[in-house]
PDB file of C-alpha atoms in Angstrom:
ATOM      1  CA  MET A  54    -153.355  79.568  89.124  1.00 48.00           C
ATOM      2  CA  LYS A  55    -151.457  83.236  89.329  1.00 46.00           C
ATOM      3  CA  ASN A  56    -150.921  82.836  93.323  1.00 49.00           C
ATOM      4  CA  PHE A  57    -149.752  78.949  92.583  1.00 44.00           C
ATOM      5  CA  SER A  58    -147.119  80.204  90.191  1.00 48.00           C
ATOM      6  CA  HIS A  59    -145.993  83.191  92.940  1.00 50.00           C
ATOM      7  CA  ILE A  60    -145.499  80.667  95.445  1.00 43.00           C
ATOM      8  CA  LEU A  61    -143.443  78.497  93.421  1.00 41.00           C
ATOM      9  CA  LEU A  62    -141.374  81.691  92.194  1.00 45.00           C
ATOM     10  CA  LEU A  63    -140.844  82.211  95.567  1.00 44.00           C
ATOM     11  CA  ILE A  64    -139.825  78.576  96.375  1.00 41.00           C
ATOM     12  CA  VAL A  65    -137.399  78.567  93.618  1.00 39.00           C
ATOM     13  CA  VAL A  66    -135.796  81.646  94.355  1.00 40.00           C
ATOM     14  CA  CYS A  67    -135.291  80.511  98.321  1.00 44.00           C
ATOM     15  CA  LEU A  68    -133.790  77.312  96.770  1.00 41.00           C
ATOM     16  CA  PHE A  69    -131.562  79.183  94.773  1.00 41.00           C
ATOM     17  CA  ALA A  70    -130.626  81.458  97.832  1.00 43.00           C
ATOM     18  CA  ASN A  71    -129.950  78.601 100.031  1.00 41.00           C
ATOM     19  CA  GLN A  72    -127.585  77.188  97.307  1.00 39.00           C
ATOM     20  CA  ALA A  73    -125.732  80.543  97.208  1.00 42.00           C
ATOM     21  CA  LEU A  74    -125.273  80.499 100.825  1.00 41.00           C
ATOM     22  CA  ALA A  75    -124.344  76.863 101.502  1.00 40.00           C
ATOM     23  CA  ALA A  76    -121.470  77.476  98.597  1.00 45.00           C
ATOM     24  CA  GLU A  77    -120.187  80.832 100.891  1.00 76.00           C
ATOM     25  CA  ILE A  78    -117.643  77.986 102.175  1.00 89.00           C
ATOM     26  CA  LYS A  79    -115.954  75.073 100.713  1.00 92.00           C
ATOM     27  CA  GLY A  80    -114.372  72.262 102.173  1.00 93.00           C
ATOM     28  CA  ASP A  81    -115.344  69.225 104.732  1.00 93.00           C
ATOM     29  CA  GLU A  82    -117.685  69.215 107.486  1.00 96.00           C
ATOM     30  CA  LYS A  83    -115.227  68.997 110.181  1.00 97.00           C
ATOM     31  CA  ALA A  84    -112.772  71.404 108.875  1.00 97.00           C
ATOM     32  CA  ILE A  85    -115.325  74.130 108.157  1.00 97.00           C
ATOM     33  CA  ALA A  86    -116.934  73.704 112.229  1.00 97.00           C
ATOM     34  CA  ILE A  87    -113.659  74.132 113.232  1.00 98.00           C
ATOM     35  CA  ALA A  88    -113.187  77.398 111.205  1.00 98.00           C
ATOM     36  CA  LYS A  89    -116.730  78.634 112.499  1.00 97.00           C
ATOM     37  CA  GLU A  90    -116.082  77.587 115.990  1.00 98.00           C
ATOM     38  CA  ARG A  91    -113.127  80.066 115.902  1.00 98.00           C
ATOM     39  CA  LYS A  92    -114.747  82.653 114.046  1.00 96.00           C
ATOM     40  CA  THR A  93    -117.696  82.195 116.817  1.00 96.00           C
ATOM     41  CA  ARG A  94    -115.414  82.447 119.831  1.00 96.00           C
ATOM     42  CA  ASP A  95    -114.667  86.222 118.931  1.00 96.00           C
ATOM     43  CA  ILE A  96    -117.534  87.821 118.475  1.00 96.00           C
ATOM     44  CA  GLY A  97    -118.811  90.872 120.219  1.00 96.00           C
ATOM     45  CA  TRP A  98    -115.537  92.213 121.382  1.00 97.00           C
ATOM     46  CA  GLY A  99    -116.455  95.707 120.264  1.00 96.00           C
ATOM     47  CA  THR A 100    -113.263  98.061 119.782  1.00 97.00           C
ATOM     48  CA  ASN A 101    -109.916  97.741 121.138  1.00 97.00           C
ATOM     49  CA  GLU A 102    -106.512  99.742 120.787  1.00 98.00           C
ATOM     50  CA  ALA A 103    -102.866  98.484 121.214  1.00 98.00           C
ATOM     51  CA  LYS A 104     -99.775  99.972 121.492  1.00 98.00           C
ATOM     52  CA  VAL A 105     -97.391  97.404 119.577  1.00 98.00           C
ATOM     53  CA  LEU A 106     -93.404  96.959 119.317  1.00 98.00           C
ATOM     54  CA  MET A 107     -92.301  96.040 115.727  1.00 98.00           C
ATOM     55  CA  VAL A 108     -89.130  94.520 115.304  1.00 98.00           C
ATOM     56  CA  LEU A 109     -87.935  93.524 112.173  1.00 98.00           C
ATOM     57  CA  LYS A 110     -84.788  91.366 112.025  1.00 98.00           C
ATOM     58  CA  ASN A 111     -82.531  90.621 109.212  1.00 96.00           C
ATOM     59  CA  SER A 112     -81.010  87.590 108.070  1.00 95.00           C
ATOM     60  CA  GLN A 113     -78.010  88.575 109.668  1.00 95.00           C
ATOM     61  CA  GLY A 114     -79.497  89.283 112.706  1.00 93.00           C
ATOM     62  CA  ARG A 115     -79.457  92.639 112.981  1.00 96.00           C
ATOM     63  CA  GLU A 116     -82.262  94.626 114.412  1.00 97.00           C
ATOM     64  CA  ALA A 117     -84.692  97.620 113.905  1.00 97.00           C
ATOM     65  CA  LYS A 118     -87.632  98.441 115.877  1.00 97.00           C
ATOM     66  CA  ARG A 119     -90.796 100.707 115.317  1.00 97.00           C
ATOM     67  CA  LYS A 120     -93.510 101.710 117.741  1.00 98.00           C
ATOM     68  CA  LEU A 121     -96.985 101.212 116.236  1.00 97.00           C
ATOM     69  CA  LYS A 122    -100.629 102.498 117.428  1.00 97.00           C
ATOM     70  CA  VAL A 123    -103.381 100.073 116.500  1.00 97.00           C
ATOM     71  CA  LYS A 124    -106.899 100.717 116.434  1.00 97.00           C
ATOM     72  CA  SER A 125    -109.568  98.229 115.668  1.00 97.00           C
ATOM     73  CA  LEU A 126    -113.618  98.028 115.498  1.00 97.00           C
ATOM     74  CA  GLU A 127    -115.779  95.384 115.164  1.00 96.00           C
ATOM     75  CA  VAL A 128    -117.993  94.829 112.313  1.00 93.00           C
ATOM     76  CA  VAL A 129    -120.045  91.737 113.210  1.00 85.00           C
ATOM     77  CA  ASP A 130    -121.977  91.359 110.163  1.00 86.00           C
ATOM     78  CA  ASP A 131    -118.752  91.988 107.571  1.00 89.00           C
ATOM     79  CA  GLY A 132    -115.023  92.158 108.045  1.00 91.00           C
ATOM     80  CA  ASP A 133    -113.624  94.365 110.705  1.00 96.00           C
ATOM     81  CA  LYS A 134    -111.595  97.728 110.282  1.00 96.00           C
ATOM     82  CA  ALA A 135    -108.190  98.540 111.849  1.00 97.00           C
ATOM     83  CA  LEU A 136    -106.042 101.777 111.698  1.00 97.00           C
ATOM     84  CA  THR A 137    -102.142 101.275 112.205  1.00 97.00           C
ATOM     85  CA  ILE A 138     -99.967 104.227 112.906  1.00 96.00           C
ATOM     86  CA  PHE A 139     -96.217 104.121 113.167  1.00 96.00           C
ATOM     87  CA  GLU A 140     -95.015 106.533 115.854  1.00 96.00           C
ATOM     88  CA  SER A 141     -91.278 106.095 115.672  1.00 95.00           C
ATOM     89  CA  PRO A 142     -88.705 105.826 114.181  1.00 96.00           C
ATOM     90  CA  ARG A 143     -88.280 109.421 112.413  1.00 93.00           C
ATOM     91  CA  ASP A 144     -88.257 107.281 108.992  1.00 91.00           C
ATOM     92  CA  VAL A 145     -91.595 106.028 109.463  1.00 92.00           C
ATOM     93  CA  LYS A 146     -93.130 108.408 111.743  1.00 94.00           C
ATOM     94  CA  GLY A 147     -96.562 109.600 110.899  1.00 93.00           C
ATOM     95  CA  THR A 148     -97.390 106.865 108.319  1.00 95.00           C
ATOM     96  CA  ALA A 149    -100.571 105.331 108.910  1.00 96.00           C
ATOM     97  CA  PHE A 150    -102.511 102.371 107.385  1.00 97.00           C
ATOM     98  CA  LEU A 151    -106.216 101.398 107.072  1.00 97.00           C
ATOM     99  CA  SER A 152    -107.840  98.351 106.427  1.00 97.00           C
ATOM    100  CA  PHE A 153    -111.523  97.692 105.911  1.00 96.00           C
ATOM    101  CA  SER A 154    -111.878  93.854 105.926  1.00 95.00           C
ATOM    102  CA  HIS A 155    -114.496  92.010 103.926  1.00 93.00           C
ATOM    103  CA  ALA A 156    -116.017  88.332 104.404  1.00 87.00           C
ATOM    104  CA  LEU A 157    -117.290  88.174 100.729  1.00 83.00           C
ATOM    105  CA  GLU A 158    -116.132  91.243  98.844  1.00 89.00           C
ATOM    106  CA  ALA A 159    -112.302  92.356  98.417  1.00 91.00           C
ATOM    107  CA  ASP A 160    -110.634  94.128 101.384  1.00 94.00           C
ATOM    108  CA  GLU A 161    -110.227  97.604 100.864  1.00 95.00           C
ATOM    109  CA  GLN A 162    -106.803  99.207 102.153  1.00 97.00           C
ATOM    110  CA  TRP A 163    -104.999 102.595 102.233  1.00 96.00           C
ATOM    111  CA  ILE A 164    -101.626 103.871 103.093  1.00 95.00           C
ATOM    112  CA  PHE A 165    -100.429 107.321 103.748  1.00 94.00           C
ATOM    113  CA  LEU A 166     -96.909 108.015 103.687  1.00 91.00           C
ATOM    114  CA  PRO A 167     -95.374 111.457 105.092  1.00 90.00           C
ATOM    115  CA  ALA A 168     -92.643 111.527 102.240  1.00 87.00           C
ATOM    116  CA  LEU A 169     -94.827 111.446  99.841  1.00 85.00           C
ATOM    117  CA  LYS A 170     -97.779 113.450 101.466  1.00 87.00           C
ATOM    118  CA  ARG A 171    -100.765 111.840  99.762  1.00 88.00           C
ATOM    119  CA  VAL A 172    -102.738 108.693 100.496  1.00 92.00           C
ATOM    120  CA  LYS A 173    -102.405 105.893  98.024  1.00 93.00           C
ATOM    121  CA  ARG A 174    -105.016 102.785  97.928  1.00 95.00           C
ATOM    122  CA  ILE A 175    -103.299  99.241  97.926  1.00 95.00           C
ATOM    123  CA  SER A 176    -104.962  97.593  94.997  1.00 93.00           C
ATOM    124  CA  SER A 177    -105.798  94.097  95.137  1.00 89.00           C
ATOM    125  CA  LYS A 178    -102.798  92.763  92.686  1.00 91.00           C
ATOM    126  CA  SER A 179    -100.682  94.568  95.307  1.00 93.00           C
ATOM    127  CA  LYS A 180    -101.848  92.712  98.653  1.00 93.00           C
ATOM    128  CA  SER A 181     -99.290  90.228  98.690  1.00 94.00           C
ATOM    129  CA  GLY A 182     -96.808  92.460  98.692  1.00 95.00           C
ATOM    130  CA  PRO A 183     -94.611  93.353 102.316  1.00 96.00           C
ATOM    131  CA  PHE A 184     -96.162  95.558 104.912  1.00 96.00           C
ATOM    132  CA  VAL A 185     -94.144  98.523 105.072  1.00 93.00           C
ATOM    133  CA  GLY A 186     -90.919  96.577 104.616  1.00 94.00           C
ATOM    134  CA  SER A 187     -92.031  93.388 107.331  1.00 97.00           C
ATOM    135  CA  GLU A 188     -92.153  89.937 106.763  1.00 98.00           C
ATOM    136  CA  PHE A 189     -95.960  90.400 107.138  1.00 98.00           C
ATOM    137  CA  ALA A 190     -97.951  90.714 103.745  1.00 97.00           C
ATOM    138  CA  PHE A 191    -100.819  93.344 103.314  1.00 96.00           C
ATOM    139  CA  GLU A 192    -103.253  90.406 103.140  1.00 96.00           C
ATOM    140  CA  ASP A 193    -102.125  89.509 106.651  1.00 97.00           C
ATOM    141  CA  MET A 194    -103.517  92.706 108.217  1.00 95.00           C
ATOM    142  CA  THR A 195    -106.933  92.281 107.683  1.00 94.00           C
ATOM    143  CA  SER A 196    -109.299  90.146 110.304  1.00 95.00           C
ATOM    144  CA  TYR A 197    -110.034  86.760 110.093  1.00 95.00           C
ATOM    145  CA  GLU A 198    -113.137  85.509 107.771  1.00 95.00           C
ATOM    146  CA  VAL A 199    -114.558  82.180 107.549  1.00 96.00           C
ATOM    147  CA  GLU A 200    -115.839  82.741 104.128  1.00 95.00           C
ATOM    148  CA  LYS A 201    -112.202  84.006 102.580  1.00 95.00           C
ATOM    149  CA  PHE A 202    -110.962  80.343 102.757  1.00 97.00           C
ATOM    150  CA  SER A 203    -111.907  76.730 101.667  1.00 97.00           C
ATOM    151  CA  TYR A 204    -110.798  74.205 104.233  1.00 98.00           C
ATOM    152  CA  SER A 205    -109.599  70.834 104.748  1.00 98.00           C
ATOM    153  CA  PHE A 206    -109.106  68.719 107.891  1.00 98.00           C
ATOM    154  CA  LEU A 207    -105.399  67.344 108.219  1.00 98.00           C
ATOM    155  CA  GLY A 208    -105.256  65.656 111.191  1.00 98.00           C
ATOM    156  CA  GLU A 209    -104.314  66.579 115.020  1.00 98.00           C
ATOM    157  CA  GLU A 210    -100.778  67.693 116.470  1.00 98.00           C
ATOM    158  CA  THR A 211     -99.315  69.372 119.778  1.00 96.00           C
ATOM    159  CA  ILE A 212     -97.764  73.145 119.377  1.00 92.00           C
ATOM    160  CA  ASN A 213     -96.718  75.346 122.244  1.00 88.00           C
ATOM    161  CA  GLY A 214     -97.982  72.400 124.504  1.00 92.00           C
ATOM    162  CA  GLU A 215    -101.559  72.638 123.182  1.00 96.00           C
ATOM    163  CA  ASP A 216    -103.730  69.704 121.726  1.00 98.00           C
ATOM    164  CA  CYS A 217    -104.454  71.194 118.140  1.00 98.00           C
ATOM    165  CA  PHE A 218    -106.447  70.777 115.022  1.00 98.00           C
ATOM    166  CA  VAL A 219    -104.277  71.303 111.929  1.00 98.00           C
ATOM    167  CA  LEU A 220    -106.483  72.537 108.793  1.00 98.00           C
ATOM    168  CA  LYS A 221    -105.414  73.476 105.402  1.00 98.00           C
ATOM    169  CA  GLN A 222    -107.124  76.697 104.187  1.00 98.00           C
ATOM    170  CA  VAL A 223    -107.229  77.806 100.546  1.00 97.00           C
ATOM    171  CA  PRO A 224    -107.770  81.516  99.978  1.00 96.00           C
ATOM    172  CA  GLN A 225    -110.518  81.990  97.992  1.00 94.00           C
ATOM    173  CA  TYR A 226    -109.910  85.592  96.996  1.00 92.00           C
ATOM    174  CA  ASP A 227    -108.109  86.875  94.079  1.00 91.00           C
ATOM    175  CA  TYR A 228    -104.376  87.726  94.163  1.00 93.00           C
ATOM    176  CA  SER A 229    -103.397  85.806  97.387  1.00 95.00           C
ATOM    177  CA  GLY A 230     -99.783  85.420  97.232  1.00 96.00           C
ATOM    178  CA  TYR A 231    -100.421  81.801  98.910  1.00 98.00           C
ATOM    179  CA  SER A 232    -101.422  79.064  97.414  1.00 98.00           C
ATOM    180  CA  TYR A 233    -102.890  77.797 100.715  1.00 98.00           C
ATOM    181  CA  GLN A 234    -101.899  78.074 104.567  1.00 98.00           C
ATOM    182  CA  LYS A 235    -101.692  75.146 107.505  1.00 98.00           C
ATOM    183  CA  VAL A 236    -103.354  76.323 110.324  1.00 98.00           C
ATOM    184  CA  TRP A 237    -102.704  74.904 114.024  1.00 98.00           C
ATOM    185  CA  ILE A 238    -105.820  75.631 116.470  1.00 98.00           C
ATOM    186  CA  ASP A 239    -105.928  74.552 119.951  1.00 98.00           C
ATOM    187  CA  LYS A 240    -108.817  72.601 121.296  1.00 98.00           C
ATOM    188  CA  SER A 241    -109.041  74.146 124.714  1.00 97.00           C
ATOM    189  CA  HIS A 242    -109.921  77.846 123.372  1.00 98.00           C
ATOM    190  CA  TYR A 243    -109.918  77.608 119.840  1.00 98.00           C
ATOM    191  CA  ARG A 244    -106.657  79.672 119.359  1.00 98.00           C
ATOM    192  CA  VAL A 245    -104.236  79.893 116.225  1.00 98.00           C
ATOM    193  CA  GLN A 246    -100.800  78.612 117.598  1.00 98.00           C
ATOM    194  CA  LYS A 247     -98.960  78.250 114.245  1.00 98.00           C
ATOM    195  CA  VAL A 248     -99.399  78.982 110.541  1.00 98.00           C
ATOM    196  CA  GLU A 249     -97.270  78.002 107.777  1.00 98.00           C
ATOM    197  CA  TYR A 250     -97.608  80.436 104.889  1.00 98.00           C
ATOM    198  CA  TYR A 251     -96.994  78.374 101.103  1.00 98.00           C
ATOM    199  CA  ASP A 252     -96.114  80.492  98.328  1.00 97.00           C
ATOM    200  CA  ARG A 253     -97.758  79.847  94.420  1.00 96.00           C
ATOM    201  CA  LYS A 254     -95.446  77.304  93.889  1.00 97.00           C
ATOM    202  CA  GLU A 255     -96.558  75.296  97.106  1.00 98.00           C
ATOM    203  CA  ALA A 256     -92.786  75.660  98.929  1.00 98.00           C
ATOM    204  CA  LEU A 257     -93.220  76.723 102.278  1.00 98.00           C
ATOM    205  CA  LEU A 258     -92.641  80.675 102.532  1.00 98.00           C
ATOM    206  CA  LYS A 259     -93.188  81.855 106.184  1.00 98.00           C
ATOM    207  CA  THR A 260     -94.532  80.502 109.430  1.00 98.00           C
ATOM    208  CA  LEU A 261     -95.980  82.418 112.127  1.00 98.00           C
ATOM    209  CA  LEU A 262     -95.976  81.496 115.625  1.00 98.00           C
ATOM    210  CA  LEU A 263     -98.631  82.881 118.205  1.00 98.00           C
ATOM    211  CA  SER A 264     -97.538  82.823 122.283  1.00 97.00           C
ATOM    212  CA  ASP A 265     -98.034  84.573 125.329  1.00 97.00           C
ATOM    213  CA  TYR A 266    -102.066  84.687 124.796  1.00 98.00           C
ATOM    214  CA  GLN A 267    -104.233  86.809 127.440  1.00 98.00           C
ATOM    215  CA  LEU A 268    -107.735  86.761 128.194  1.00 98.00           C
ATOM    216  CA  TYR A 269    -109.456  90.024 127.817  1.00 97.00           C
ATOM    217  CA  LYS A 270    -113.329  90.562 129.215  1.00 96.00           C
ATOM    218  CA  ASN A 271    -113.242  86.881 130.463  1.00 96.00           C
ATOM    219  CA  LYS A 272    -113.759  85.941 126.995  1.00 96.00           C
ATOM    220  CA  TYR A 273    -111.361  87.001 124.167  1.00 97.00           C
ATOM    221  CA  TRP A 274    -107.911  85.653 123.799  1.00 98.00           C
ATOM    222  CA  ARG A 275    -105.292  88.144 122.248  1.00 98.00           C
ATOM    223  CA  PRO A 276    -101.340  86.573 121.783  1.00 98.00           C
ATOM    224  CA  MET A 277     -99.027  89.087 123.068  1.00 98.00           C
ATOM    225  CA  LYS A 278     -96.283  87.923 120.533  1.00 98.00           C
ATOM    226  CA  SER A 279     -97.032  87.359 116.657  1.00 98.00           C
ATOM    227  CA  LEU A 280     -93.451  86.130 115.106  1.00 98.00           C
ATOM    228  CA  MET A 281     -93.426  85.609 111.566  1.00 98.00           C
ATOM    229  CA  ARG A 282     -90.176  83.990 110.072  1.00 98.00           C
ATOM    230  CA  ASN A 283     -89.519  84.012 106.486  1.00 98.00           C
ATOM    231  CA  VAL A 284     -87.773  80.468 105.848  1.00 98.00           C
ATOM    232  CA  GLN A 285     -86.737  81.416 102.248  1.00 98.00           C
ATOM    233  CA  THR A 286     -84.893  85.171 102.974  1.00 97.00           C
ATOM    234  CA  LYS A 287     -84.385  83.910 107.105  1.00 97.00           C
ATOM    235  CA  LYS A 288     -85.477  87.653 107.759  1.00 98.00           C
ATOM    236  CA  SER A 289     -88.371  87.586 110.565  1.00 98.00           C
ATOM    237  CA  THR A 290     -91.155  90.716 112.053  1.00 98.00           C
ATOM    238  CA  SER A 291     -92.033  90.135 115.822  1.00 98.00           C
ATOM    239  CA  LEU A 292     -95.420  92.415 116.610  1.00 98.00           C
ATOM    240  CA  ILE A 293     -95.081  92.708 120.864  1.00 98.00           C
ATOM    241  CA  THR A 294     -98.415  94.180 122.027  1.00 98.00           C
ATOM    242  CA  GLU A 295     -96.826  96.287 125.115  1.00 98.00           C
ATOM    243  CA  GLU A 296    -100.401  97.650 126.161  1.00 97.00           C
ATOM    244  CA  MET A 297    -104.140  96.700 125.178  1.00 98.00           C
ATOM    245  CA  SER A 298    -107.429  97.989 125.976  1.00 97.00           C
ATOM    246  CA  PHE A 299    -111.058  97.137 124.970  1.00 97.00           C
ATOM    247  CA  ASP A 300    -114.488  99.254 125.117  1.00 96.00           C
ATOM    248  CA  THR A 301    -112.634 102.243 124.151  1.00 96.00           C
ATOM    249  CA  ALA A 302    -114.800 105.402 122.612  1.00 95.00           C
ATOM    250  CA  LEU A 303    -113.534 104.539 119.031  1.00 95.00           C
ATOM    251  CA  LYS A 304    -116.052 104.866 116.643  1.00 92.00           C
ATOM    252  CA  GLU A 305    -116.926 104.439 112.720  1.00 91.00           C
ATOM    253  CA  SER A 306    -115.748 107.890 111.650  1.00 91.00           C
ATOM    254  CA  ASP A 307    -112.423 107.500 113.371  1.00 93.00           C
ATOM    255  CA  PHE A 308    -111.684 105.038 110.430  1.00 94.00           C
ATOM    256  CA  ASP A 309    -112.114 107.399 107.763  1.00 90.00           C
ATOM    257  CA  LYS A 310    -109.840 107.229 104.420  1.00 87.00           C
ATOM    258  CA  ASN A 311    -110.284 110.978 103.660  1.00 83.00           C
ATOM    259  CA  SER A 312    -108.283 112.182 107.227  1.00 79.00           C
ATOM    260  CA  LEU A 313    -105.408 109.550 107.004  1.00 85.00           C
ATOM    261  CA  LYS A 314    -103.043 112.512 107.048  1.00 80.00           C
ATOM    262  CA  ARG A 315    -104.579 113.557 110.164  1.00 79.00           C
ATOM    263  CA  VAL A 316    -104.217 110.559 112.383  1.00 78.00           C
ATOM    264  CA  ARG A 317    -102.322 110.917 115.190  1.00 67.00           C
TER     265      ARG A 317
END
């Protein structure tokens, strides 16, 4: 009888565990399958480093440019790690931003501001704020993890000459600045072609267009240009990748919040 009770307990525990796993991703089956395929096609890249030009444009069309260096480390069983270092101009040079993405837990982010000479942690309540004065929010600067959203399939459309699936994804994490996002994912390679971001009042806030995709390691697609337009303020920010390399000698210790002041 004791053994039977033990087996029964194990069965109950397994059932609850399976229910918990099933509850991690909400939405309709087709949309979830597309979201999972998008993620699956971008697993195994390891490490990469990129030189990026950030172009900020105000509502009058005036431009400001910044040069960045971005280092990324894949964490297969969780979200990825990324370190962004501002190299110019002088007013932002030395600014460093570190992000630890997570699939189920809250993302962790820190920023070092040379003028203050200290490392500041970005609180979860502040993640909807602008990333160093750009049209990207802090929450936009994390890796895509399927578990962060619930999903609905909206249909199919053509964007950038690509036949795409259209999904609605609703953030499942706390303090997002978005009520939901509308995402166009191409059928050919499951690359994101466009994203619309809707504010908490469900009004269109921003659009992101991804273009000039390049193939690396015969498997991993990366957009060379990401254009974020704020439709409410008429401002925009472009991220233009000038160089990118994979299989670099990065390691866990290169993503240390305690050494943000010393990164180069």
